[in-house]
Coordinates of C-alpha atoms and ligand atoms in Angstrom, one line a residue:
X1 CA 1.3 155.3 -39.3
X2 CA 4.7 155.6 -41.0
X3 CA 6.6 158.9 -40.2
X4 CA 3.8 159.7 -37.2
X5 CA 3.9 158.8 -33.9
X6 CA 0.5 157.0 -33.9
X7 CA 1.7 153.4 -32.8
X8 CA 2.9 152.9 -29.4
X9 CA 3.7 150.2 -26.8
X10 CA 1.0 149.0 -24.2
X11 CA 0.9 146.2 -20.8
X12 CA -2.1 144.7 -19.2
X13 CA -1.2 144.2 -15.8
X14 CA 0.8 141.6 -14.8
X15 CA 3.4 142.0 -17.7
X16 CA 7.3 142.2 -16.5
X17 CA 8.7 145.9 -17.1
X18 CA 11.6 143.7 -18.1
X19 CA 9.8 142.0 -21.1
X20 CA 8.3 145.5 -21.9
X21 CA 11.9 147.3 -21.9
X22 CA 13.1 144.3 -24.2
X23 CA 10.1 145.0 -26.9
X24 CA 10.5 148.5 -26.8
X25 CA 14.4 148.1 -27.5
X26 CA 13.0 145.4 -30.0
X27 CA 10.2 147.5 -31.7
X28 CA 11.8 150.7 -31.3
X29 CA 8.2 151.9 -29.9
X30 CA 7.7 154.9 -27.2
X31 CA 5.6 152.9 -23.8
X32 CA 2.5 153.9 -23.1
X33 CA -1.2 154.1 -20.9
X34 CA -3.7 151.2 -22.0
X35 CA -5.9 153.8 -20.5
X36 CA -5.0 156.9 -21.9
X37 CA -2.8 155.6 -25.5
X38 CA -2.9 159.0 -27.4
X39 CA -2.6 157.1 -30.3
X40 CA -4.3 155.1 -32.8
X41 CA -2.5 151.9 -32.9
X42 CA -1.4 149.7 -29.9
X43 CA 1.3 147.0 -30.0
X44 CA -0.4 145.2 -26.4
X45 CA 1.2 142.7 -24.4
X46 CA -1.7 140.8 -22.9
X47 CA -0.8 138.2 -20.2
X48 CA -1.6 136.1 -23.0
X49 CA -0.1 137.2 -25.9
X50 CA 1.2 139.8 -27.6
X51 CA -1.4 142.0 -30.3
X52 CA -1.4 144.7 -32.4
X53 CA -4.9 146.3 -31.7
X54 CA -6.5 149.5 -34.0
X55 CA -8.3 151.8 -31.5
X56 CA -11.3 153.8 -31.7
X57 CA -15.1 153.1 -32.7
X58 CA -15.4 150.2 -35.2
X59 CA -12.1 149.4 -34.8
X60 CA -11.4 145.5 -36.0
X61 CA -10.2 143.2 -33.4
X62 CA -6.8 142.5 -32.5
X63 CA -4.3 141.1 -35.4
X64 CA -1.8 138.3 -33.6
X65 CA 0.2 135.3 -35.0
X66 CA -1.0 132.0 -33.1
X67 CA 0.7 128.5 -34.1
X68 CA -1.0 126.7 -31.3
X69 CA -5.4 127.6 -31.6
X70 CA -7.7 128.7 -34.3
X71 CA -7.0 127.6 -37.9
X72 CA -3.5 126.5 -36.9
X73 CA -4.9 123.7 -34.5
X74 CA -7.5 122.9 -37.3
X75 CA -4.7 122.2 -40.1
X76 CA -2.5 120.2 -37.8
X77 CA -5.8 117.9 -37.2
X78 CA -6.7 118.1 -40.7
X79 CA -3.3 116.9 -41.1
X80 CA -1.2 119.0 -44.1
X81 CA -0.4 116.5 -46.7
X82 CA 2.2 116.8 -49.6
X83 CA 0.2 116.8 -51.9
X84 CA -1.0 120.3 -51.0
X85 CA -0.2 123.1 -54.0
X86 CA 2.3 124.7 -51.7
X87 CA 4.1 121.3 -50.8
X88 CA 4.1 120.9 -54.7
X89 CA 5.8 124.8 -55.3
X90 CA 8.7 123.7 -53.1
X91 CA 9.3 120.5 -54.2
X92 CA 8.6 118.4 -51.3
X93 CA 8.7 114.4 -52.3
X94 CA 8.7 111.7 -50.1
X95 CA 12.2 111.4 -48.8
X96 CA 12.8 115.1 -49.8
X97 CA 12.3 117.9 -47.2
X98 CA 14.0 121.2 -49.0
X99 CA 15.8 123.6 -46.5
X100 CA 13.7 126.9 -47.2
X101 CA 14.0 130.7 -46.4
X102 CA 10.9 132.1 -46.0
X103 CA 11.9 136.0 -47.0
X104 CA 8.3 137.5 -46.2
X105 CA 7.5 135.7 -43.3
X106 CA 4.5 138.0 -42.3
X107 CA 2.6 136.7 -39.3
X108 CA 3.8 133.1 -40.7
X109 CA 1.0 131.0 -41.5
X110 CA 2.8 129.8 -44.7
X111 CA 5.7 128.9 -42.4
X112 CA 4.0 127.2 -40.2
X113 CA 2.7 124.7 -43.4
X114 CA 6.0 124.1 -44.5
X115 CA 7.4 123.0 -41.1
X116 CA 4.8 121.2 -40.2
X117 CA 5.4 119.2 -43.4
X118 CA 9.0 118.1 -41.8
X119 CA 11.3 121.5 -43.6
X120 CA 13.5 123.5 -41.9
X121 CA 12.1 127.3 -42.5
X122 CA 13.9 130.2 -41.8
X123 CA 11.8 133.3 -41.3
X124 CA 13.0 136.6 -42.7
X125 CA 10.9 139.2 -41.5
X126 CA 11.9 143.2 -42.2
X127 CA 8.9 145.2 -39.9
X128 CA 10.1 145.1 -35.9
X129 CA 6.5 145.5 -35.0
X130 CA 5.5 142.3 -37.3
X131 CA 8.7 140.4 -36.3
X132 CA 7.8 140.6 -32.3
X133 CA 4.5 139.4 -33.1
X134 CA 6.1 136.2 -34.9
X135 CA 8.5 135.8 -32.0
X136 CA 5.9 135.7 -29.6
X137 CA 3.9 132.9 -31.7
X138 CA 7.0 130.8 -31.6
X139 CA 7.4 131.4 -27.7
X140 CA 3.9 130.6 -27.2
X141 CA 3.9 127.4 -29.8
X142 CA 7.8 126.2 -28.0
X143 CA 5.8 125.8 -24.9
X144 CA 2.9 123.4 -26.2
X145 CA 3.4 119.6 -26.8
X146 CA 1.7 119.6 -29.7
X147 CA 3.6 122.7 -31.5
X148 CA 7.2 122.2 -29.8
X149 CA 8.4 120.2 -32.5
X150 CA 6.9 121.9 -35.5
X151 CA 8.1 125.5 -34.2
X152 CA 11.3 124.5 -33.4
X153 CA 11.7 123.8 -36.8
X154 CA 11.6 127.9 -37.6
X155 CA 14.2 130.2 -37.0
X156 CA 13.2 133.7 -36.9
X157 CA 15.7 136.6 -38.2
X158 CA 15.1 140.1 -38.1
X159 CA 16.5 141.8 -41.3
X160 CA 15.8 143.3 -44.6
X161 CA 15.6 139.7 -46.4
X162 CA 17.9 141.3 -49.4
X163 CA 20.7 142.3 -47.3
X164 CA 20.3 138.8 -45.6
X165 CA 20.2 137.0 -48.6
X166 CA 23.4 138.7 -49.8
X167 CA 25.4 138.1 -46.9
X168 CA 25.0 134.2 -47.2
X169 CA 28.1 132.2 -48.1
X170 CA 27.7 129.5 -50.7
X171 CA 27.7 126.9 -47.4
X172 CA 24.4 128.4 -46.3
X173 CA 22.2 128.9 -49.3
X174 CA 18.9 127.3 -48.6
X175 CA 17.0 124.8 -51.2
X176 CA 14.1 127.0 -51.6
X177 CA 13.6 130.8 -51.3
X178 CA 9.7 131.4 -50.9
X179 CA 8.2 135.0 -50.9
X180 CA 4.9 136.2 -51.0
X181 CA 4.4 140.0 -51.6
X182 CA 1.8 142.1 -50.3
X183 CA -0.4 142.4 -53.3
X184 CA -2.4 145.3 -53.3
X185 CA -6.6 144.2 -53.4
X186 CA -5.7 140.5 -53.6
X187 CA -8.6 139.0 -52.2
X188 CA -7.3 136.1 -50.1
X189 CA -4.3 135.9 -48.4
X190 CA -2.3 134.3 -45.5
X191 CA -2.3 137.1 -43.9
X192 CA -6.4 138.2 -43.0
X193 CA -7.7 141.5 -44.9
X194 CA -8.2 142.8 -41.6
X195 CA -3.8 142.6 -41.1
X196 CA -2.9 143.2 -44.6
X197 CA -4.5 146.8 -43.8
X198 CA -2.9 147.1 -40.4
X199 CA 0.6 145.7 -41.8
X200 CA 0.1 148.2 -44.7
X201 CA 0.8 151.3 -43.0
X202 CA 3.8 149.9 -40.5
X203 CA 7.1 151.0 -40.9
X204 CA 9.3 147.9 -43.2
X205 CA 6.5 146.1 -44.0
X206 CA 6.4 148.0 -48.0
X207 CA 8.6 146.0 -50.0
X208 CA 10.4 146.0 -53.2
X209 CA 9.4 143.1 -54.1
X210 CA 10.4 143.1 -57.7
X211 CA 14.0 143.8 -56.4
X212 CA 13.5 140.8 -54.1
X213 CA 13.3 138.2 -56.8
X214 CA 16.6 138.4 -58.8
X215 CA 18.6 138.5 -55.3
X216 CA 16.3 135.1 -54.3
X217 CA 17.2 133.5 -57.8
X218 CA 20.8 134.4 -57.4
X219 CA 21.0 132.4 -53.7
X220 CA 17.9 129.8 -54.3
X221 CA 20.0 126.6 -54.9
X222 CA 16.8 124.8 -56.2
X223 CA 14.2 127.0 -56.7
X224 CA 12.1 130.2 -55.7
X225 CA 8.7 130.4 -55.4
X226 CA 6.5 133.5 -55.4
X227 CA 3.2 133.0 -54.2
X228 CA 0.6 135.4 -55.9
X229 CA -3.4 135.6 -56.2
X230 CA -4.5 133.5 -58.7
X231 CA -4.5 136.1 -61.4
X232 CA -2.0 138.4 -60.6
X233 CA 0.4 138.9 -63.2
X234 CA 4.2 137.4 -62.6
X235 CA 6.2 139.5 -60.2
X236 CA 8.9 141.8 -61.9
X237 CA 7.2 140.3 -65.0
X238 CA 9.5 137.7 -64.7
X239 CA 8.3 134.6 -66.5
X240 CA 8.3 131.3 -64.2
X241 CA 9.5 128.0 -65.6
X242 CA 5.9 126.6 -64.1
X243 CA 3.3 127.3 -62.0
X244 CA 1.3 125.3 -59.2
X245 CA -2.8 126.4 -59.3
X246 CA -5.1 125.8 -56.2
X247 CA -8.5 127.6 -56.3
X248 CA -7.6 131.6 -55.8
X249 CA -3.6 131.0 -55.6
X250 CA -1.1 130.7 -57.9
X251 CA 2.2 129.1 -57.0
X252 CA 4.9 130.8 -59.6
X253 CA 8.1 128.5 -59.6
X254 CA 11.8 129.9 -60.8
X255 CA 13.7 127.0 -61.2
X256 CA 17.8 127.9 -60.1
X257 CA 20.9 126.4 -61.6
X258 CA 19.3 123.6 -63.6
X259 CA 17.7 121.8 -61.0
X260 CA 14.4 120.1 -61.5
Ligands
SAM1 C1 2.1 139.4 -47.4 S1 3.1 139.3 -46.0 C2 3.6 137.6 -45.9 C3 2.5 136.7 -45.3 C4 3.0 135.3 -45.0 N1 3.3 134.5 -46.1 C5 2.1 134.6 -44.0 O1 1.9 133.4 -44.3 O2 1.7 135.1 -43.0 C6 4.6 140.1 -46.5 C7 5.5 140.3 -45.3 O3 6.8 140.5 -45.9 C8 7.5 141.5 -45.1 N2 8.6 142.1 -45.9 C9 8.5 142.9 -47.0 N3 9.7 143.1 -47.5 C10 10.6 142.5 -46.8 C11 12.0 142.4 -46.9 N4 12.7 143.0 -47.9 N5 12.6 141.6 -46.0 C12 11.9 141.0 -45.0 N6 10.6 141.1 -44.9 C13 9.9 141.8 -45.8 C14 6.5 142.5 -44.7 O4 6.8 143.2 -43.6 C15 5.2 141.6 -44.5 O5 5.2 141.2 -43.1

């Protein structure tokens, strides 16, 4: 997809031209035909939602961020406890809810966890397509009782998370910087095989992930955690002071500034 004009812009009918004019401004995408696309990728905005669908036979389904159905709805009933290995990486304890920037937010499942747990998560995602795809969640989550109060909990930016992360003054460091890298053939992921593919080839989504780390550690004022497959090696081959284990992750913890 990068450098070729095979992703474009898409409306069902019913859709405002004014929302379409704001996400192509916002996605920097050309409109087209849901008829006649001419491409191979469609960023579509259903009356529903908003999707990113691969066209052509065989194609997967649409990829989407939801905060309100699916497994989203079935961890909020579970109920997310803090006991959970990610709960453990950042250093959640009762009477302890860590202000966190989450610098790969992605389509924001891991997010989601963390403000559901009570933390204040600000998203940093760099890809415009992946970014209106998160927006949209949080839109669709603002409006539902159930979700209002966990969304409004995130705050979505849309920047490079290392020129965001230098710009911070001391006032606004967060607790806990989390990242998870796109890891090439890890086998399970908040992010679904089936979008790790699609978000491979989108323009901002390729990080530098081993440049990410020493910027986070230099603004973390507690800690930053790098989520990895369970045996991945470290990132930047930077040894962690511990690590949290739950079945086929591996929560790699950097403690900052002498904290605990
Ligand atoms: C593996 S996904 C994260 C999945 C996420 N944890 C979740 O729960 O859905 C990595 C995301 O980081 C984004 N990304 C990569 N480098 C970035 C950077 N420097 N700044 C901001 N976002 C970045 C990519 O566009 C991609 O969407």
């Amino acid at each position: 997809m990068t450098g070729t004009p095979d992703l474009a812009l898409a409306a069902e009918v019913g859709v405002s031209l004014e929302k379409m004019q704001r996400l192509a401004e916002q996605t920097n995408l050309p409109l087209t035909s849901l008829k006649h696309p001419g491409v191979n990728h469609l960023l579509v905005q259903t009356t529903r939602r908003l999707e990113l669908r691969q066209l052509g036979k065989g194609a997967p389904g649409p990829v989407f961020a939801d905060f309100v159905g699916g497994k989203a709805r079935y961890r909020r009933h579970q109920g997310i406890g803090a006991r959970q290995p990610i709960a453990k990486a950042v250093g959640i304890k009762s009477g302890s809810l860590p202000a966190i920037i989450d610098a790969t937010a992605g389509l924001g499942q891991d997010a989601l966890v963390l403000a559901t747990l009570g933390c204040d998560v600000t998203l940093i995602e760099r890809s415009p397509v992946v970014a209106a795809l998160l927006s949209d969640a949080i839109e669709r989550a603002l409006a539902e009782v159930e979700t209002a109060a966990i969304v409004a909990r995130m705050r979505l930016v849309r920047a490079d998370a290392c020129d965001y992360l230098l710009a911070l003054e001391e006032t606004q460091r967060p607790d806990v910087i989390y990242l998870d890298p796109m890891f090439p053939g890890r086998s399970k992921s908040a992010l679904t095989k089936k979008a790790m593919r699609l978000f491979q080839q989108l323009p901002g989504t390729r990080e530098n992930a081993n440049g990410l780390l020493p910027i986070a550690q230099q603004v973390a004022a507690r800690r930053v955690v790098v989520k990895r497959p369970a045996k991945a090696p470290w990132l930047a081959e930077a040894k962690p002071s511990m690590a949290i284990h739950s079945p086929k992750m591996r929560f790699d913890v950097y403690l900052c500034g002498g904290s605990q």
